[in-house]
C-alpha positions as a printed Julia matrix, in Angstrom:
156×3 Matrix{Float64}:
 -167.99  100.43  -64.8
 -164.62  101.28  -63.22
 -164.98   98.19  -61.05
 -165.44   96.05  -64.17
 -162.31   97.54  -65.77
 -160.3    96.89  -62.61
 -161.56   93.29  -62.41
 -160.8    92.7   -66.12
 -157.25   94.01  -65.77
 -156.66   92.0   -62.59
 -157.85   88.8   -64.32
 -155.48   89.48  -67.24
 -152.67   90.16  -64.78
 -153.26   86.95  -62.84
 -153.45   84.87  -66.03
 -150.18   86.34  -67.3
 -148.52   85.45  -64.01
 -149.79   81.9   -64.21
 -148.52   81.39  -67.75
 -145.04   82.78  -67.26
 -145.31   86.44  -68.27
 -144.07   87.62  -64.89
 -140.81   85.67  -64.72
 -138.73   85.91  -61.53
 -138.17   89.62  -61.23
 -136.82   90.8   -57.89
 -137.2    94.5   -58.55
 -140.63   95.95  -59.11
 -142.07   99.14  -60.48
 -143.51  101.14  -57.6
 -144.32  104.34  -59.49
 -144.82  105.41  -63.07
 -144.29  108.99  -64.07
 -144.87  108.5   -67.81
 -144.7   105.96  -70.6
 -144.76  106.16  -74.4
 -145.07  103.15  -76.7
 -145.02  103.81  -80.44
 -146.04  101.15  -82.97
 -145.35  101.6   -86.67
 -146.5    99.24  -89.38
 -147.86   99.02  -92.9
 -151.38   99.88  -91.74
 -150.49  102.95  -89.73
 -148.75  104.2   -86.65
 -150.14  104.4   -83.12
 -148.85  105.88  -79.88
 -149.88  104.76  -76.39
 -149.15  107.29  -73.66
 -149.55  106.93  -69.91
 -149.14  109.72  -67.4
 -149.64  108.93  -63.72
 -150.37  111.36  -60.95
 -150.98  110.0   -57.45
 -153.64  107.26  -57.53
 -155.03  108.12  -60.97
 -153.47  107.67  -64.36
 -154.4   108.61  -67.88
 -153.98  106.19  -70.77
 -154.31  107.62  -74.27
 -154.12  106.03  -77.7
 -153.17  108.31  -80.58
 -153.01  107.69  -84.29
 -150.03  109.28  -86.05
 -151.06  111.33  -89.06
 -148.48  112.74  -91.44
 -149.22  116.2   -92.82
 -146.47  117.43  -95.1
 -143.32  117.35  -93.0
 -145.2   117.32  -89.67
 -146.44  114.42  -87.61
 -149.73  115.05  -85.83
 -151.1   112.86  -83.03
 -154.88  112.44  -83.26
 -156.54  111.13  -80.09
 -158.4   107.85  -80.76
 -159.32  106.7   -77.23
 -158.56  107.52  -73.62
 -159.11  105.97  -70.21
 -158.42  106.84  -66.58
 -157.54  103.59  -64.77
 -156.24  103.52  -61.21
 -152.47  103.84  -61.12
 -152.28  100.52  -59.26
 -153.81   98.79  -62.31
 -151.02  100.21  -64.48
 -148.34   99.23  -61.93
 -149.71   95.67  -61.68
 -149.77   95.35  -65.47
 -146.22   96.67  -65.9
 -144.9    94.34  -63.2
 -146.77   91.27  -64.47
 -145.24   91.82  -67.92
 -141.75   92.45  -66.49
 -141.34   95.9   -68.03
 -138.12   96.45  -66.04
 -136.55   93.6   -68.0
 -137.32   95.39  -71.25
 -134.65   98.02  -70.56
 -131.99   97.85  -73.25
 -133.94   95.4   -75.43
 -133.15   95.84  -79.12
 -135.04   93.32  -81.22
 -133.34   93.08  -84.6
 -135.57   92.38  -87.58
 -135.6    88.62  -88.27
 -134.26   87.34  -91.59
 -136.85   86.41  -94.21
 -139.57   88.55  -92.58
 -140.88   90.9   -95.27
 -142.53   93.46  -93.01
 -143.88   93.74  -89.52
 -144.45   96.07  -86.62
 -141.66   98.28  -85.32
 -141.91   99.55  -81.76
 -140.16  102.03  -79.51
 -140.79  102.11  -75.78
 -139.73  104.71  -73.22
 -140.83  105.03  -69.61
 -139.83  106.91  -66.48
 -140.52  104.79  -63.4
 -139.54  104.57  -59.73
 -138.8   108.27  -59.35
 -136.94  108.83  -62.61
 -135.44  105.46  -63.63
 -135.47  105.29  -67.42
 -136.53  102.23  -69.41
 -135.95  102.1   -73.17
 -136.57   99.34  -75.69
 -137.14   98.96  -79.41
 -137.53   96.3   -82.02
 -138.74   95.35  -85.47
 -140.95   92.26  -85.63
 -139.05   91.12  -82.53
 -140.44   91.86  -79.06
 -139.5    91.38  -75.39
 -141.28   88.81  -73.23
 -144.64   90.15  -72.07
 -144.98   92.66  -74.93
 -148.08   91.15  -76.55
 -149.85   90.73  -73.21
 -149.05   94.35  -72.35
 -150.58   95.64  -75.62
 -153.66   93.41  -75.29
 -154.33   94.64  -71.77
 -153.86   98.31  -72.7
 -156.36   97.76  -75.53
 -158.77   96.03  -73.13
 -158.6    98.98  -70.72
 -159.27  101.41  -73.58
 -162.15   99.28  -74.94
 -163.86   99.0   -71.56
 -163.72  102.75  -71.06
 -165.1   103.36  -74.55
 -168.27  101.52  -73.45
 -168.91  104.08  -70.68
């Protein structure tokens, strides 16, 4: 099953590269310490978290639940892909280029998804991005692939 997940992610990664997701980045992500991606919308809020240790990583998807004044994260799904799969995905979607991205909400858009992204990579380099119905290049492919990894592991 892990082999199938790896193959699925590699196919996604190669397709993104072919269709321009990768761009011409010179710097690459060689290590990921942690990553948090929060999505908030009309239908709920979700948090993706990745923590990498050596050659294994842990990907978790939480649903934010509001209880009074507190926010509680309820675990929805989790997976343990190889760290190299996460590195390949982050590089194919040019995550380094996301740093400093602030996608202002477009005029005449009534609602949409807001996101905040924070990651520590390459031994402590910080990447931060946010937006409201406005996303950096590679964002949608990144989310789709994270969801694919989580879905494959749910079948185990």
